[in-house]
Tab-separated table of C-alpha atoms and ligand atoms in Angstrom:
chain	number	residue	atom	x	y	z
A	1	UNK	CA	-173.474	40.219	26.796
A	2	UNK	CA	-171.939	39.705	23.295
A	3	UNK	CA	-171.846	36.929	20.805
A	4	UNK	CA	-174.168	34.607	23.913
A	5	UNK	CA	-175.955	33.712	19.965
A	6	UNK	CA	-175.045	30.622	17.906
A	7	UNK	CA	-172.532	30.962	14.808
A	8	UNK	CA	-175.658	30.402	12.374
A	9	UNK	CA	-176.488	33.749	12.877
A	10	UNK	CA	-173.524	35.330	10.375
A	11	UNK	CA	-174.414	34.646	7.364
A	12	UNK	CA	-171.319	32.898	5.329
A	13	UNK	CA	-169.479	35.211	3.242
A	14	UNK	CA	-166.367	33.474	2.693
A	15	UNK	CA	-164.809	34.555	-0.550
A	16	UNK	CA	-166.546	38.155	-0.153
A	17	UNK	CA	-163.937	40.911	0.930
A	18	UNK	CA	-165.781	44.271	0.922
A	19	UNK	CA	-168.604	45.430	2.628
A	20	UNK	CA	-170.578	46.792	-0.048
A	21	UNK	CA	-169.901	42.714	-1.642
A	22	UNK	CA	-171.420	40.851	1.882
A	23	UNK	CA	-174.275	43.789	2.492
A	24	UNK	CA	-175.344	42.543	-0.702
A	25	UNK	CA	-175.089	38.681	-0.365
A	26	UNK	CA	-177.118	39.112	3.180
A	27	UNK	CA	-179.848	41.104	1.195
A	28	UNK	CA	-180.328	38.393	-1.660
A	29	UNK	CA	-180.162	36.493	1.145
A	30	UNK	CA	-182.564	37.575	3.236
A	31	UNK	CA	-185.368	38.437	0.249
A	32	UNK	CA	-185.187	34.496	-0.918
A	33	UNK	CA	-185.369	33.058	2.724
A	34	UNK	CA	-187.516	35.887	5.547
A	35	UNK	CA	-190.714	36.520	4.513
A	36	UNK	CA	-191.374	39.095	6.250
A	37	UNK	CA	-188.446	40.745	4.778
A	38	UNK	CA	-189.166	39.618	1.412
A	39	UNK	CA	-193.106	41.008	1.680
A	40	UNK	CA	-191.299	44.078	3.234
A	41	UNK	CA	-189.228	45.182	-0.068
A	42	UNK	CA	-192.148	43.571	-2.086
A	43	UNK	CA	-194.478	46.380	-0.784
A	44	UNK	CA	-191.961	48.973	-1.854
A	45	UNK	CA	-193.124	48.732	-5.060
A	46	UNK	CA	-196.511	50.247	-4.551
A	47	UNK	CA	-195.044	53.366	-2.462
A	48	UNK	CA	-196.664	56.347	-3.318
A	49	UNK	CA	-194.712	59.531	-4.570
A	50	UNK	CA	-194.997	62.883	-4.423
A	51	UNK	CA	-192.759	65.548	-6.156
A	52	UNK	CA	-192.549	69.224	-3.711
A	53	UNK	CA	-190.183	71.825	-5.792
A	54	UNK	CA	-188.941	74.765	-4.048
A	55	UNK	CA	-186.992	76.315	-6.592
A	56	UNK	CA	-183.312	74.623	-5.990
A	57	UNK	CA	-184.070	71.925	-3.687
A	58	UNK	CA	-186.618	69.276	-3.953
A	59	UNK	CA	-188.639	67.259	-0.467
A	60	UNK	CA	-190.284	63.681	-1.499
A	61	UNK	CA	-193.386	62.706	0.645
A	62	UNK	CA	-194.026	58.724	0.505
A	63	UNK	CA	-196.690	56.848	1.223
A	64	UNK	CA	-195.165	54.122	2.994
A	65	UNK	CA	-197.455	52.023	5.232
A	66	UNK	CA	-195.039	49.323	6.040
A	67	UNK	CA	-193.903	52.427	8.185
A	68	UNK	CA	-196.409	52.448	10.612
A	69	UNK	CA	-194.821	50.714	13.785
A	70	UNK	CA	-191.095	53.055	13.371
A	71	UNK	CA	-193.232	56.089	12.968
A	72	UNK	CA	-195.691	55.551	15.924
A	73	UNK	CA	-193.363	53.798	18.211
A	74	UNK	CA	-193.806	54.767	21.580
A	75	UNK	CA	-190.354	56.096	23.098
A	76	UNK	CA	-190.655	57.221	26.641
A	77	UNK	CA	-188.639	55.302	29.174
A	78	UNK	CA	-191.171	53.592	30.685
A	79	UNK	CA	-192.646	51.847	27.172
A	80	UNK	CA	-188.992	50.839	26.004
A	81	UNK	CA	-188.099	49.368	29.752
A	82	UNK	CA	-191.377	47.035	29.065
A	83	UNK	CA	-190.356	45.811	25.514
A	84	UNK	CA	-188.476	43.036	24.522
A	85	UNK	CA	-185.214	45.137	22.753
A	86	UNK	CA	-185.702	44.403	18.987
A	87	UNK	CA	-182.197	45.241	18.288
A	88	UNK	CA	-180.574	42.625	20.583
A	89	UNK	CA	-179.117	39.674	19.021
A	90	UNK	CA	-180.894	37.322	21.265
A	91	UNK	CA	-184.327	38.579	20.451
A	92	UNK	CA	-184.178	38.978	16.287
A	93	UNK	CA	-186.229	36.576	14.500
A	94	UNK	CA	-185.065	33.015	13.436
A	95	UNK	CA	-184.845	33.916	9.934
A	96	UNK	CA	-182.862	37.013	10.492
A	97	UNK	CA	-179.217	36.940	9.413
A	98	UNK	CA	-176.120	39.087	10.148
A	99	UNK	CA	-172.475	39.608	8.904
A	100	UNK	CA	-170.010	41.624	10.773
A	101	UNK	CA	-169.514	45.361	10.212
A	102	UNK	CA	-166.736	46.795	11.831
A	103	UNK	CA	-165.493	46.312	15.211
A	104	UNK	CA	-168.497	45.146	17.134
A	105	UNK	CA	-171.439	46.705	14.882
A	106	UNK	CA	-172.995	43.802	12.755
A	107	UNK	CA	-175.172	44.323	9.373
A	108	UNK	CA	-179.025	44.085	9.714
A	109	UNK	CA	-181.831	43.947	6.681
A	110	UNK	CA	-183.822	46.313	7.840
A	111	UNK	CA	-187.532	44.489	6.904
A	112	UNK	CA	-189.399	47.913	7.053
A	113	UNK	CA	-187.572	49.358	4.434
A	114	UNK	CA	-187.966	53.082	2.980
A	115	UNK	CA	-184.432	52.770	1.164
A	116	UNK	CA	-184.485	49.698	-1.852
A	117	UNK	CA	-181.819	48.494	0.383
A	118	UNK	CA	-182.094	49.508	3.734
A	119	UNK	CA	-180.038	48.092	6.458
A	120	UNK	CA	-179.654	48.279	10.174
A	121	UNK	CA	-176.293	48.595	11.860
A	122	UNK	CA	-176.566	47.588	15.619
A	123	UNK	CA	-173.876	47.316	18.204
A	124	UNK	CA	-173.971	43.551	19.261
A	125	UNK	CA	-174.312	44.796	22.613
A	126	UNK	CA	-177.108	46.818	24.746
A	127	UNK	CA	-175.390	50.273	25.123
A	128	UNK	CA	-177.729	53.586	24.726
A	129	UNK	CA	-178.223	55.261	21.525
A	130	UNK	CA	-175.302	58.343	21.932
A	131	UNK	CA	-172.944	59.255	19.397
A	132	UNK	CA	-170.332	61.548	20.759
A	133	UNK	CA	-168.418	58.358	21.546
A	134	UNK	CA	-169.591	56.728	18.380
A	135	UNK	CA	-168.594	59.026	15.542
A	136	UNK	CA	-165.510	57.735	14.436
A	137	UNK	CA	-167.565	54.539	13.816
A	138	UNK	CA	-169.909	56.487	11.882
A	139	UNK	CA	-167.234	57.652	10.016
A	140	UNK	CA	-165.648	54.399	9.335
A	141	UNK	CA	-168.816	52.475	8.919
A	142	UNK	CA	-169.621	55.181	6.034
A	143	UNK	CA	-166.311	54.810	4.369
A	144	UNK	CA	-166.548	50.737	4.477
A	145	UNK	CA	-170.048	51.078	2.455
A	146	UNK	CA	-168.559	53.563	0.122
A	147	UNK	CA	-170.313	55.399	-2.205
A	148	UNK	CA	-172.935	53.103	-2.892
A	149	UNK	CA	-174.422	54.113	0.398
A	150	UNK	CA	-175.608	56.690	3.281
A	151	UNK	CA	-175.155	56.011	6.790
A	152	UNK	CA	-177.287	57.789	9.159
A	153	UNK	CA	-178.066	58.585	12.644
A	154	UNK	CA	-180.991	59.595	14.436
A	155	UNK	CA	-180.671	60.788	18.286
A	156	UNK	CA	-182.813	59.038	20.935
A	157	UNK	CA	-185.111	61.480	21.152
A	158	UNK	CA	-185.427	62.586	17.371
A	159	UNK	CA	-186.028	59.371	15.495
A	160	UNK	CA	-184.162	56.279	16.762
A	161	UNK	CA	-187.267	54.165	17.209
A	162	UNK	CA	-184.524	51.889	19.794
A	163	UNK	CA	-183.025	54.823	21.846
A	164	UNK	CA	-181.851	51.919	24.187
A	165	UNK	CA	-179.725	50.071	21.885
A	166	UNK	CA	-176.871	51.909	19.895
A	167	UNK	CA	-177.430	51.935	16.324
A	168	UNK	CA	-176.788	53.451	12.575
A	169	UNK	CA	-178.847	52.887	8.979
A	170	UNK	CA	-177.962	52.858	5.911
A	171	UNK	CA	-179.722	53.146	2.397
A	172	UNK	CA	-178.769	53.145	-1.382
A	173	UNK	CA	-177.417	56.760	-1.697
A	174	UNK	CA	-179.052	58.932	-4.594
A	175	UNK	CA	-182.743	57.686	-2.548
A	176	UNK	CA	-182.583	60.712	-0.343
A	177	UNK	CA	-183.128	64.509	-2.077
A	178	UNK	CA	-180.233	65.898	-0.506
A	179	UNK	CA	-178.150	63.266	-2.526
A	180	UNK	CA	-178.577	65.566	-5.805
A	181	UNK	CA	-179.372	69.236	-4.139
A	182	UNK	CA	-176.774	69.126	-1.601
A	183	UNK	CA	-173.993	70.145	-4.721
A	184	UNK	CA	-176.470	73.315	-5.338
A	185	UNK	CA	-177.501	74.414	-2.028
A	186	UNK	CA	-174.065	74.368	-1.179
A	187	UNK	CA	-172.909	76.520	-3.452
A	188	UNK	CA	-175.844	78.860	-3.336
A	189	UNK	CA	-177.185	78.999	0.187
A	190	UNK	CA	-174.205	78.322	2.431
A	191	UNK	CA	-172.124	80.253	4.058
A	192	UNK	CA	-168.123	78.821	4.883
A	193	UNK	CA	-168.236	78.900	8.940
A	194	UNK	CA	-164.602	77.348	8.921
A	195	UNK	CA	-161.876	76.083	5.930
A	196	UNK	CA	-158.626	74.950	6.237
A	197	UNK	CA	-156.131	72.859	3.995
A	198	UNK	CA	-158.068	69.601	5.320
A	199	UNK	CA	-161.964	70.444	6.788
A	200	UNK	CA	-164.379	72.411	5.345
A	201	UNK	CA	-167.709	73.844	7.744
A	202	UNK	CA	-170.762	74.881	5.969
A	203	UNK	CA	-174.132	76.418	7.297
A	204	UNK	CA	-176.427	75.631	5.001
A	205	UNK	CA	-179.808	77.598	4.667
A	206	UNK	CA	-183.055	78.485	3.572
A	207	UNK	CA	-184.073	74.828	1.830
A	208	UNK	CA	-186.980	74.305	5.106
A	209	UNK	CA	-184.149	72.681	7.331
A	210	UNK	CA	-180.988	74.277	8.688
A	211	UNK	CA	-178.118	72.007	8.736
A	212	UNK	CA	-174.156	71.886	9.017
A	213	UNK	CA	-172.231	70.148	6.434
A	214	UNK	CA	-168.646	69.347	6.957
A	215	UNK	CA	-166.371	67.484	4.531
A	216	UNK	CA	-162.900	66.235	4.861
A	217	UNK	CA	-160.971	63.262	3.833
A	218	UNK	CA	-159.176	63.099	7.660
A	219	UNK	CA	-161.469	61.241	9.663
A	220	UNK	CA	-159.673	62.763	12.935
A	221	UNK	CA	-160.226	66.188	11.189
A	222	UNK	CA	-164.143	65.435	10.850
A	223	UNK	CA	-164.340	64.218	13.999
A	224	UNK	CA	-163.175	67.326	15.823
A	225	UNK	CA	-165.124	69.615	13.445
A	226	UNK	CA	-168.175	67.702	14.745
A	227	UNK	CA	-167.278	67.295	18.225
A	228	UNK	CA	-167.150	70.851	18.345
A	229	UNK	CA	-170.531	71.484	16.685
A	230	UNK	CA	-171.854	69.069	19.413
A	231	UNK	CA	-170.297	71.226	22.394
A	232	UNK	CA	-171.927	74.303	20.962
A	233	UNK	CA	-175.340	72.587	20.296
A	234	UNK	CA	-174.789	71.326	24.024
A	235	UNK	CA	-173.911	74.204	25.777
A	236	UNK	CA	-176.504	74.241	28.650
A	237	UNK	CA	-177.524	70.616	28.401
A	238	UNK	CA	-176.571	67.373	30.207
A	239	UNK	CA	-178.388	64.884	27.315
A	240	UNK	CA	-177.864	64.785	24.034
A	241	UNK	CA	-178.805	67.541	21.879
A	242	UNK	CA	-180.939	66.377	19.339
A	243	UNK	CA	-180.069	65.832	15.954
A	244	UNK	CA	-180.214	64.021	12.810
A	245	UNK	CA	-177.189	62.770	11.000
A	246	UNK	CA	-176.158	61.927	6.995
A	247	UNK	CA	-172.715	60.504	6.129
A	248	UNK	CA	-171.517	59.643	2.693
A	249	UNK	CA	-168.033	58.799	1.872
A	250	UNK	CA	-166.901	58.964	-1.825
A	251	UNK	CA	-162.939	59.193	-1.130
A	252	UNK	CA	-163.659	62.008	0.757
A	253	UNK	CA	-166.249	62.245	3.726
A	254	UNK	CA	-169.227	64.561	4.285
A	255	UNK	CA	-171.341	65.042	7.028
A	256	UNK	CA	-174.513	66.594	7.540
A	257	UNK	CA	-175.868	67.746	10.965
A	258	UNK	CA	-179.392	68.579	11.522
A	259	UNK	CA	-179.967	70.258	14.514
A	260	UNK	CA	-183.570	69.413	16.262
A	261	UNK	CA	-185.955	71.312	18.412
A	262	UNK	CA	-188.346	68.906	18.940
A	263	UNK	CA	-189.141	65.107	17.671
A	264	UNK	CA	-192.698	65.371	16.905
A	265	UNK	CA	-195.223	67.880	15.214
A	266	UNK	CA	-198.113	68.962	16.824
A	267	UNK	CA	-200.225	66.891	13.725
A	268	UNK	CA	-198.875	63.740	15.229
A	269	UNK	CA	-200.675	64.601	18.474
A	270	UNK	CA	-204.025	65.543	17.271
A	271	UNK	CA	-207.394	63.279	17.118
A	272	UNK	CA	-209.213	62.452	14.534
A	273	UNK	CA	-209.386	64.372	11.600
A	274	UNK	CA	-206.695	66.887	12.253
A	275	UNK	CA	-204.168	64.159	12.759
A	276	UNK	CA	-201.463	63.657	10.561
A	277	UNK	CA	-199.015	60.763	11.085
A	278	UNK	CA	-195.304	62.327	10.884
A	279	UNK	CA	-192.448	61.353	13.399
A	280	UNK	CA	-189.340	62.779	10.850
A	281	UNK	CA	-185.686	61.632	11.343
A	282	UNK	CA	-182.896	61.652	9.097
A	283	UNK	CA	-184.181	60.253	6.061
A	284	UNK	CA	-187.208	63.303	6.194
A	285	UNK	CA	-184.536	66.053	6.741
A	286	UNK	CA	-182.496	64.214	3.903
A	287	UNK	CA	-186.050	65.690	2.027
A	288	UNK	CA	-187.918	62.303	2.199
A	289	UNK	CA	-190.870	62.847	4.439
A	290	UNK	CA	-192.433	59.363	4.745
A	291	UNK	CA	-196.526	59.072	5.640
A	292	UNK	CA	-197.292	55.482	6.987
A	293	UNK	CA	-201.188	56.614	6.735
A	294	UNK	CA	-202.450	57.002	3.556
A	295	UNK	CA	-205.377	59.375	4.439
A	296	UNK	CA	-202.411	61.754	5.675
A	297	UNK	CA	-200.736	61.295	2.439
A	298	UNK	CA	-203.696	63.089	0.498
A	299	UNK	CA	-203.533	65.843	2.820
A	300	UNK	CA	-200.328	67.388	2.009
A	301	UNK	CA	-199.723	70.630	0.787
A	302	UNK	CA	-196.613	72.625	0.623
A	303	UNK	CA	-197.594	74.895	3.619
A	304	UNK	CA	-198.065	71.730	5.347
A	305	UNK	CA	-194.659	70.415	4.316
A	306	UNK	CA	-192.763	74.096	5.344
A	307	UNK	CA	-194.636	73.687	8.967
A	308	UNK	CA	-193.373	70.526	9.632
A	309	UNK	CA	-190.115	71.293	9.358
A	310	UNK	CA	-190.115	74.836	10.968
A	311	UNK	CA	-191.965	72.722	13.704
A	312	UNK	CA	-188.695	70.224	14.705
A	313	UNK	CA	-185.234	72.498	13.359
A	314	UNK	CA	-183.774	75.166	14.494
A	315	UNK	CA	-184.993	78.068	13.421
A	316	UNK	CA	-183.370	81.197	11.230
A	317	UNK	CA	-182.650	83.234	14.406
A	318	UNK	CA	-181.098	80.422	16.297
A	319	UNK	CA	-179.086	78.817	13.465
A	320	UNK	CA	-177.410	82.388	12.587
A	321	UNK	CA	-176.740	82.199	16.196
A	322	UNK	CA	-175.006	79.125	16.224
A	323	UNK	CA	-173.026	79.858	13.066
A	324	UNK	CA	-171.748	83.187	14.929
A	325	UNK	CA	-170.875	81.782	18.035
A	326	UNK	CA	-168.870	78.830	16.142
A	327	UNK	CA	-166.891	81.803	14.212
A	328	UNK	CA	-165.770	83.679	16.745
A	329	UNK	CA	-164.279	80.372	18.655
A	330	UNK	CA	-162.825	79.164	15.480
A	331	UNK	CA	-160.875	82.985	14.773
A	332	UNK	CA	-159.799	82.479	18.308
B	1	ZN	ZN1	-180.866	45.807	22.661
């Protein structure tokens, strides 16, 4: 199944060492010779913004219409079993070019972008979208990119527009509202679930979206500390349980967990006029909520906004649930 795809693929990036060095050879790269990627970053430029403050934290909605296919892709089983996989090696466009990641995950311009620089980080193989198995690479992939960069995750069934084919992002960090708030929420609207010499838990609260941050600078350390918010999010389940991911590494890593409820909004189900075109992932609970429609775009409001997200997290209740549960097992 892997590397069945000519050497032209990789792009050459002899004389490059770092990461961060050949992500951004492929991009220059791929703006001067793919159109489509070119028009893609092109159209970036006429995103519209607006600015929701709630006090301490701050949630960006775009007007992105490049967006449209990510946003309403279809992603029962049955519709991704009939399409062509547009992760897969063998299926990317001629134009498209790759350079190796780590291990077998290869570097992607993502030509939809939100980010400026927005990349996709496949497996080179077909294996499902899961990370319990995967989050070391997460890790790793995060510290390769460095602080220039987020990596992020979004679970099959909260985001990943492929859940078929195993895959991370990327994007310039300081894009994504969290980037700046996360210093102030965490100091005033967390609470320390677990500390030790090496990992720090935090439940972080109140800011529209519930999440878990950990930091460490052990990667075996983080991984644990996650595994074990997985088992607790998992406790009566056989799938996944749905989240939303954020990883930044800046000598030390920090991860942010956003539990989900549920993928969709109601508004993305509606006809007509009551319709509103929302499918969030990570980069909305990262406080950018992207609108591929623009006649959705000039119907937000801040109730709207504080709906959405109580829609598809967890809610107060269940989060100080969580965080009580994980307490008492990490005392014992
Ligand atoms: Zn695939």
């Amino acid at each position: 199944m892997q590397t069945e795809f000519s050497e032209k693929f990789y792009l050459d990036t002899e004389g490059l060492s770092t990461l961060p060095e050949k992500a951004e050879r492929l991009f220059e790269h791929q703006i001067s010779n793919w159109k489509l990627a070119a028009g893609g970053y092109q159209s970036l430029l006429s995103v519209e913004i607006k600015k929701f403050e709630f006090g301490n934290f701050t949630i960006e909605a775009h007007f992105n219409p490049g967006r449209i296919i990510s946003s309403s892709a279809k992603v029962d089983a049955k519709s991704i079993n009939e399409r062509p996989c547009f992760l897969c090696s063998k299926n990317l466009p001629a134009e498209q070019k790759a350079v190796m990641a780590f291990d077998n995950y290869i570097l992607l311009v993502n030509p939809f972008p939100i980010f400026d620089k927005h990349f996709t980080i496949p497996t080179l193989g077909h294996v499902p979208q899961l990370i319990k198995p995967e989050i070391t690479n997460l890790l790793t992939l995060s510290s390769l990119l460095g602080k220039g960069y987020s990596v992020f995750y979004n679970g099959p069934k909260c985001g990943a527009s492929a859940p078929d084919h195993m895959h991370f992002q990327a994007g310039n960090s300081g894009f994504m509202m969290i980037d700046s708030d996360f210093a102030e929420l965490s100091k005033s609207n967390s609470k320390i679930i677990f500390e030790d010499a090496e990992v720090k838990t935090l439940f972080v609260t109140g800011c529209l979206r519930n999440f878990i941050a950990i930091e460490s600078d052990n990667i075996l350390k983080i991984a644990s500390e996650f595994e074990l918010v997985y088992n607790f999010l998992n406790e009566n389940g056989t799938e996944e349980p749905m989240m939303n991911l954020i990883c930044s590494f800046d000598g030390s890593w920090r991860l942010l967990i956003f539990p989900r409820i549920k993928h969709r909004p109601t508004y993305f189900f509606e006809e007509g006029e009551k319709k509103i075109l929302i499918s969030p992932a990570a980069v909305d609970m990262g406080g950018v909520l992207i609108f591929p429609r623009e006649e959705d775009f000039e119907k937000i409001t801040t109730e709207l906004i504080v709906d959405v997200f109580k829609q598809v997290t967890f809610s107060d209740d269940d989060f100080h649930h969580l965080a009580e549960k994980m307490m008492a097992s990490e005392k014992g």
